[in-house]
Amino acid sequence: MTLLLLGPPQRARAWHPIFDAAGEDIVVGEDAVRDPSKITHLACWQPPADLGRYPNLKAVISTGAGVDQMPVLPPGVALVRSLAPGIDTLVRDWVLMATLMLHRDMPRYLEQATRGEWRGHPPHPASTARVGIMGLGRIGRAAATSLSSLGFDVAGWRRSGQPVEGVNVYGQADLSDFLARTDLLVCLLPLTDETRGVLGSDLFAGLPDGAALIHAGRGAQLDIEAMRSALDAGRLQAAMLDVTDPEPLPQDHWAWADPRVIVTPHTAAQTDATEGAHHALAVIRATRDGTALPGHVDQRHGY
Ligand code: NAP
């Protein structure tokens, strides 16, 4: 089996020695492919348009956690997303930071600081804030566990409604009940046909007044103008966004200048190259053994 890696040179520099040590074949860049029939795995952010060039391709491995940038793959080619564990902990940490910042009025203090204004607002214990996490996958569950341990009252919403220990789980049909009990809304959903635009006016209308939004899913899930209306109406009091549509967010976009909104430039996580290489090796071994591919994506659901 041979893996073709497409991506930045620093990733190739990290993957090569790991593949060599494991005794697995790796080729970097399409120009280096001598015999396309030997390529069984492709690791990339986006595959080349003509995958027909690789007749024995078995799996395409996304080098990131999301797969919304991937096209529908030819029959018989599995889609796999990176399971580098550092992604989960980095995004979890960004969510913890954002939740604490919004819970402890940081947007107001940052705005006051521009005027040198020394004015405190009453602090509230974490136990008085109801966090609602949309998406209880690998990252959502990690965030839920950590936020619960800080004392927040945590619930989650997921498609399957499958229970998670210590978390009050709402199924897909119970979105309105979930929103009605949520003061700090966290979005950790994958971008799919079902979740595109999900953070829109209907959803904001279902939140209690003065709620806050923490968004680390994908930019196209958020209708940012609906968010602005919800901020103006007091439905939302603040938002922290790591993802926007488009990315980069244009320099003159209103959200940069609005003191109620804090934007970070899609930096919650990056795949660690070493972890990514080890995950790709695990995919190759599973292919050889005929076992379940780690990170296998159900293309019918899009995640
Ligand atoms: P995951 O393990 O695949 O979990 C996805 C979760 O979303 C699951 O709980 C799933 O429900 C739920 N879900 C999917 N579609 C749904 C729908 N239509 N309605 C309700 N729930 C739905 O994904 P993950 O690893 O936690 O990552 C989540 C997302 O975070 C990624 O897809 C990516 O977009 C984003 N992300 C962002 C960054 C960043 O730097 N900002 C980094 C990494 C990832 P079930 O469990 O019931 O199936």
XYZ file of C-alpha atoms and ligand atoms in Angstrom:
351
model
C 0.000 0.000 0.000
C 1.204 3.512 -0.770
C -0.031 6.814 0.590
C 0.049 9.953 -1.526
C 0.349 13.081 0.605
C -0.707 16.482 -0.722
C -0.044 19.482 1.482
C 2.508 21.929 2.796
C 6.214 20.919 2.888
C 6.369 20.997 6.709
C 3.729 18.249 6.840
C 5.762 16.135 4.410
C 8.883 16.662 6.528
C 7.033 15.314 9.587
C 5.249 12.407 7.833
C 8.224 11.006 5.887
C 10.352 9.743 8.825
C 7.277 8.357 10.605
C 6.250 6.386 7.514
C 9.849 5.242 6.943
C 10.113 4.020 10.547
C 6.830 2.134 10.173
C 7.985 0.567 6.887
C 5.090 2.093 4.933
C 5.380 3.749 1.510
C 4.670 7.434 1.129
C 4.834 9.688 -1.934
C 4.668 13.461 -1.601
C 3.000 15.475 -4.349
C 1.345 14.228 -7.528
C 4.424 15.005 -9.623
C 6.339 12.346 -7.670
C 3.830 9.579 -8.496
C 5.528 7.097 -10.887
C 2.826 4.426 -10.926
C -0.680 5.746 -10.075
C -1.982 2.172 -9.704
C 0.146 1.797 -6.561
C -1.618 4.624 -4.697
C -4.094 3.174 -2.196
C -4.483 6.120 0.204
C -4.598 9.854 -0.376
C -4.128 12.332 2.477
C -5.061 15.926 1.683
C -7.331 18.825 2.564
C -8.959 18.656 -0.879
C -8.360 15.922 -3.453
C -7.435 16.615 -7.085
C -10.406 16.760 -9.481
C -9.529 13.525 -11.285
C -9.388 10.693 -8.768
C -9.928 8.241 -11.640
C -6.165 8.512 -12.147
C -5.754 6.252 -9.085
C -7.643 3.034 -9.928
C -6.719 1.259 -6.656
C -7.533 4.111 -4.298
C -9.198 2.817 -1.119
C -9.447 5.860 1.136
C -9.121 9.625 1.137
C -7.975 10.982 4.501
C -8.876 14.568 5.348
C -5.950 16.228 7.077
C -8.448 18.240 9.177
C -11.327 17.305 11.500
C -14.012 18.462 9.055
C -14.887 16.946 5.706
C -17.277 19.607 4.374
C -14.622 20.650 1.830
C -14.553 17.127 0.341
C -16.429 16.172 -2.859
C -18.508 12.993 -3.108
C -15.925 10.261 -3.613
C -16.105 7.559 -6.291
C -17.834 4.317 -5.222
C -15.518 2.065 -3.228
C -13.355 4.934 -1.929
C -13.833 5.556 1.802
C -13.731 9.039 3.311
C -11.831 9.393 6.585
C -11.311 12.460 8.779
C -8.264 13.126 10.887
C -8.546 11.855 14.451
C -5.460 13.676 15.725
C -6.302 13.940 19.453
C -4.739 17.398 19.758
C -7.561 18.820 17.615
C -10.152 17.834 20.210
C -8.266 19.270 23.172
C -7.335 22.505 21.369
C -10.931 23.217 20.295
C -12.173 22.197 23.740
C -9.781 24.717 25.282
C -10.928 27.481 22.913
C -14.540 26.728 23.898
C -13.626 26.857 27.604
C -11.863 30.184 27.076
C -14.792 31.638 25.120
C -17.387 30.368 27.593
C -15.520 31.861 30.532
C -14.909 35.122 28.664
C -18.584 35.566 27.846
C -19.777 34.348 31.232
C -17.430 36.821 32.947
C -18.412 39.822 30.735
C -15.086 40.100 28.870
C -16.557 41.876 25.785
C -17.847 44.642 28.104
C -14.522 44.918 29.915
C -12.584 45.060 26.636
C -14.885 47.825 25.453
C -14.569 49.722 28.754
C -10.787 49.340 28.515
C -10.734 51.345 25.260
C -11.855 54.310 27.428
C -9.798 53.403 30.494
C -13.062 52.885 32.377
C -12.736 51.100 35.738
C -16.250 49.711 36.358
C -17.078 46.236 37.622
C -20.198 44.200 36.958
C -21.519 41.621 39.430
C -19.819 38.250 38.881
C -22.030 35.147 38.827
C -20.986 31.599 39.721
C -20.641 29.140 36.832
C -23.452 27.061 38.324
C -25.944 29.808 37.461
C -25.147 29.611 33.722
C -26.780 27.039 31.481
C -24.448 25.990 28.653
C -25.991 24.246 25.625
C -23.677 22.455 23.218
C -24.880 21.756 19.680
C -23.016 18.628 18.581
C -21.888 16.097 21.138
C -19.230 14.397 19.047
C -15.581 14.033 20.007
C -15.119 17.752 20.620
C -18.567 18.493 22.032
C -18.256 15.707 24.603
C -14.771 16.887 25.649
C -16.088 20.452 26.069
C -19.138 19.205 27.991
C -16.998 17.253 30.452
C -14.640 20.166 31.125
C -17.406 22.768 31.420
C -19.326 20.499 33.828
C -16.197 20.127 35.953
C -16.033 23.949 36.196
C -19.577 23.914 37.582
C -21.582 25.003 34.511
C -25.009 23.453 34.013
C -24.342 21.654 30.700
C -26.775 20.166 28.190
C -26.190 19.000 24.634
C -28.137 18.577 21.423
C -27.285 15.829 18.947
C -28.907 14.110 15.978
C -29.114 10.664 17.565
C -30.129 11.854 21.055
C -27.761 9.165 22.379
C -27.061 9.674 26.115
C -23.756 11.041 27.454
C -22.881 10.526 31.101
C -23.321 13.675 33.173
C -24.920 15.654 30.314
C -28.592 16.360 29.767
C -28.959 15.277 26.116
C -31.661 16.580 23.772
C -32.488 14.803 20.516
C -33.006 16.478 17.167
C -36.759 16.981 17.665
C -36.223 18.720 21.025
C -34.268 21.715 19.734
C -36.747 24.288 21.089
C -36.624 22.847 24.629
C -32.823 22.779 24.402
C -32.642 26.426 23.288
C -35.135 27.643 25.898
C -32.828 26.422 28.687
C -29.579 27.728 27.163
C -27.795 30.928 28.252
C -24.465 30.168 26.551
C -24.937 28.436 23.202
C -21.895 26.560 21.832
C -21.887 25.319 18.230
C -19.649 22.333 17.520
C -21.587 20.855 14.622
C -20.087 19.576 11.371
C -21.165 21.482 8.248
C -23.711 19.371 6.372
C -26.816 20.027 4.276
C -28.791 19.896 7.544
C -26.633 22.264 9.564
C -25.913 24.938 6.937
C -27.452 28.187 8.226
C -28.732 26.529 11.411
C -27.638 29.532 13.513
C -30.274 31.855 12.097
C -33.170 34.051 13.199
C -35.507 31.147 14.126
C -32.869 29.638 16.356
C -31.965 32.952 18.006
C -35.689 33.572 18.650
C -35.763 30.377 20.707
C -33.030 31.514 23.139
C -33.710 33.379 26.377
C -33.011 37.137 26.257
C -29.372 38.027 26.887
C -27.952 34.690 25.724
C -24.473 34.443 24.214
C -23.137 32.548 21.191
C -19.861 30.620 20.982
C -19.212 29.322 17.486
C -16.371 26.980 16.564
C -18.166 24.759 14.023
C -18.084 26.131 10.476
C -18.766 29.653 9.205
C -21.592 28.651 6.843
C -23.676 27.466 9.806
C -24.106 31.086 10.940
C -26.325 33.737 9.381
C -24.204 36.611 10.668
C -26.786 39.274 9.775
C -29.407 37.366 11.796
C -26.897 37.322 14.640
C -26.502 41.102 14.355
C -30.309 41.537 14.547
C -30.420 39.253 17.591
C -27.680 41.360 19.222
C -29.536 44.592 18.432
C -32.778 43.126 19.816
C -31.055 42.028 23.034
C -31.819 38.377 22.331
C -28.068 37.892 22.222
C -25.747 39.997 24.335
C -22.414 38.844 22.916
C -20.782 36.338 20.570
C -17.399 34.776 20.083
C -16.656 33.341 16.645
C -13.691 31.262 15.516
C -15.243 30.537 12.126
C -16.866 32.869 9.603
C -18.149 32.850 6.045
C -16.138 33.890 4.143
C -12.736 33.239 5.677
C -10.841 35.431 6.103
C -13.581 37.752 7.342
C -13.100 40.939 5.250
C -11.111 43.647 7.023
C -14.016 46.120 6.850
C -16.660 43.671 8.138
C -18.837 45.186 10.899
C -18.188 42.218 13.227
C -14.531 43.216 13.720
C -15.560 46.613 15.079
C -18.621 45.570 17.098
C -17.670 45.433 20.800
C -20.266 42.705 21.387
C -18.448 40.345 19.022
C -15.000 38.786 19.363
C -13.570 37.067 16.292
C -10.555 34.767 16.218
C -9.220 33.759 12.772
C -10.112 30.030 12.701
C -7.327 29.238 15.110
C -9.090 27.069 17.690
C -7.069 24.110 16.399
C -4.648 22.897 13.771
C -3.827 19.282 13.089
C -0.486 18.344 14.629
C 1.576 16.840 11.778
C 2.970 13.962 13.864
C -0.456 13.000 15.193
C -1.864 13.231 11.668
C 0.823 10.857 10.353
C 0.121 8.297 13.091
C -3.580 8.459 12.348
C -2.905 7.903 8.624
C -0.769 4.865 9.505
C -3.646 3.506 11.607
C -5.944 3.899 8.591
C -3.514 1.996 6.372
C -3.188 -0.828 8.923
C -6.965 -1.058 9.311
C -7.328 -1.222 5.527
C -4.839 -4.083 5.425
C -6.540 -5.884 8.338
C -10.034 -5.329 6.957
C -11.160 -3.653 10.195
C -13.122 -0.412 10.678
C -11.173 2.635 9.484
C -10.540 5.088 12.350
C -12.370 8.319 11.547
C -14.511 6.732 8.817
C -17.137 9.240 7.637
C -20.670 8.207 6.750
C -21.028 10.143 3.503
C -24.830 9.856 3.646
C -24.852 12.047 6.771
C -21.801 14.128 5.804
C -19.855 13.597 9.038
P -18.091 14.537 15.375
O -17.377 13.692 16.365
O -18.390 13.987 14.027
O -19.457 15.005 16.054
C -20.457 15.703 15.358
C -21.641 15.895 16.298
O -22.638 16.688 15.633
C -22.323 14.582 16.691
O -22.677 14.619 18.064
C -23.579 14.559 15.835
O -24.681 13.886 16.413
C -23.899 16.036 15.744
N -24.699 16.347 14.559
C -24.349 16.204 13.257
N -25.367 16.612 12.454
C -26.367 16.999 13.280
C -27.660 17.522 13.067
N -28.144 17.700 11.829
N -28.434 17.813 14.132
C -27.955 17.607 15.402
N -26.731 17.124 15.685
C -25.945 16.830 14.628
O -17.318 15.909 15.132
P -16.207 16.613 16.040
O -14.893 15.959 15.876
O -16.771 16.782 17.420
O -16.110 18.032 15.294
C -17.248 18.846 15.117
C -16.958 19.968 14.172
O -16.126 20.949 14.787
C -16.176 19.593 12.899
O -16.981 18.976 11.927
C -15.690 20.958 12.437
O -16.694 21.579 11.659
C -15.542 21.731 13.756
N -14.111 21.958 14.061
C -13.668 23.235 14.139
C -12.333 23.488 14.417
C -11.822 24.891 14.569
O -10.611 25.107 14.517
N -12.706 25.869 14.769
C -11.431 22.427 14.587
C -11.921 21.115 14.520
C -13.272 20.896 14.252
P -24.646 12.288 16.759
O -23.500 12.124 17.709
O -25.948 12.030 17.382
O -24.394 11.597 15.447
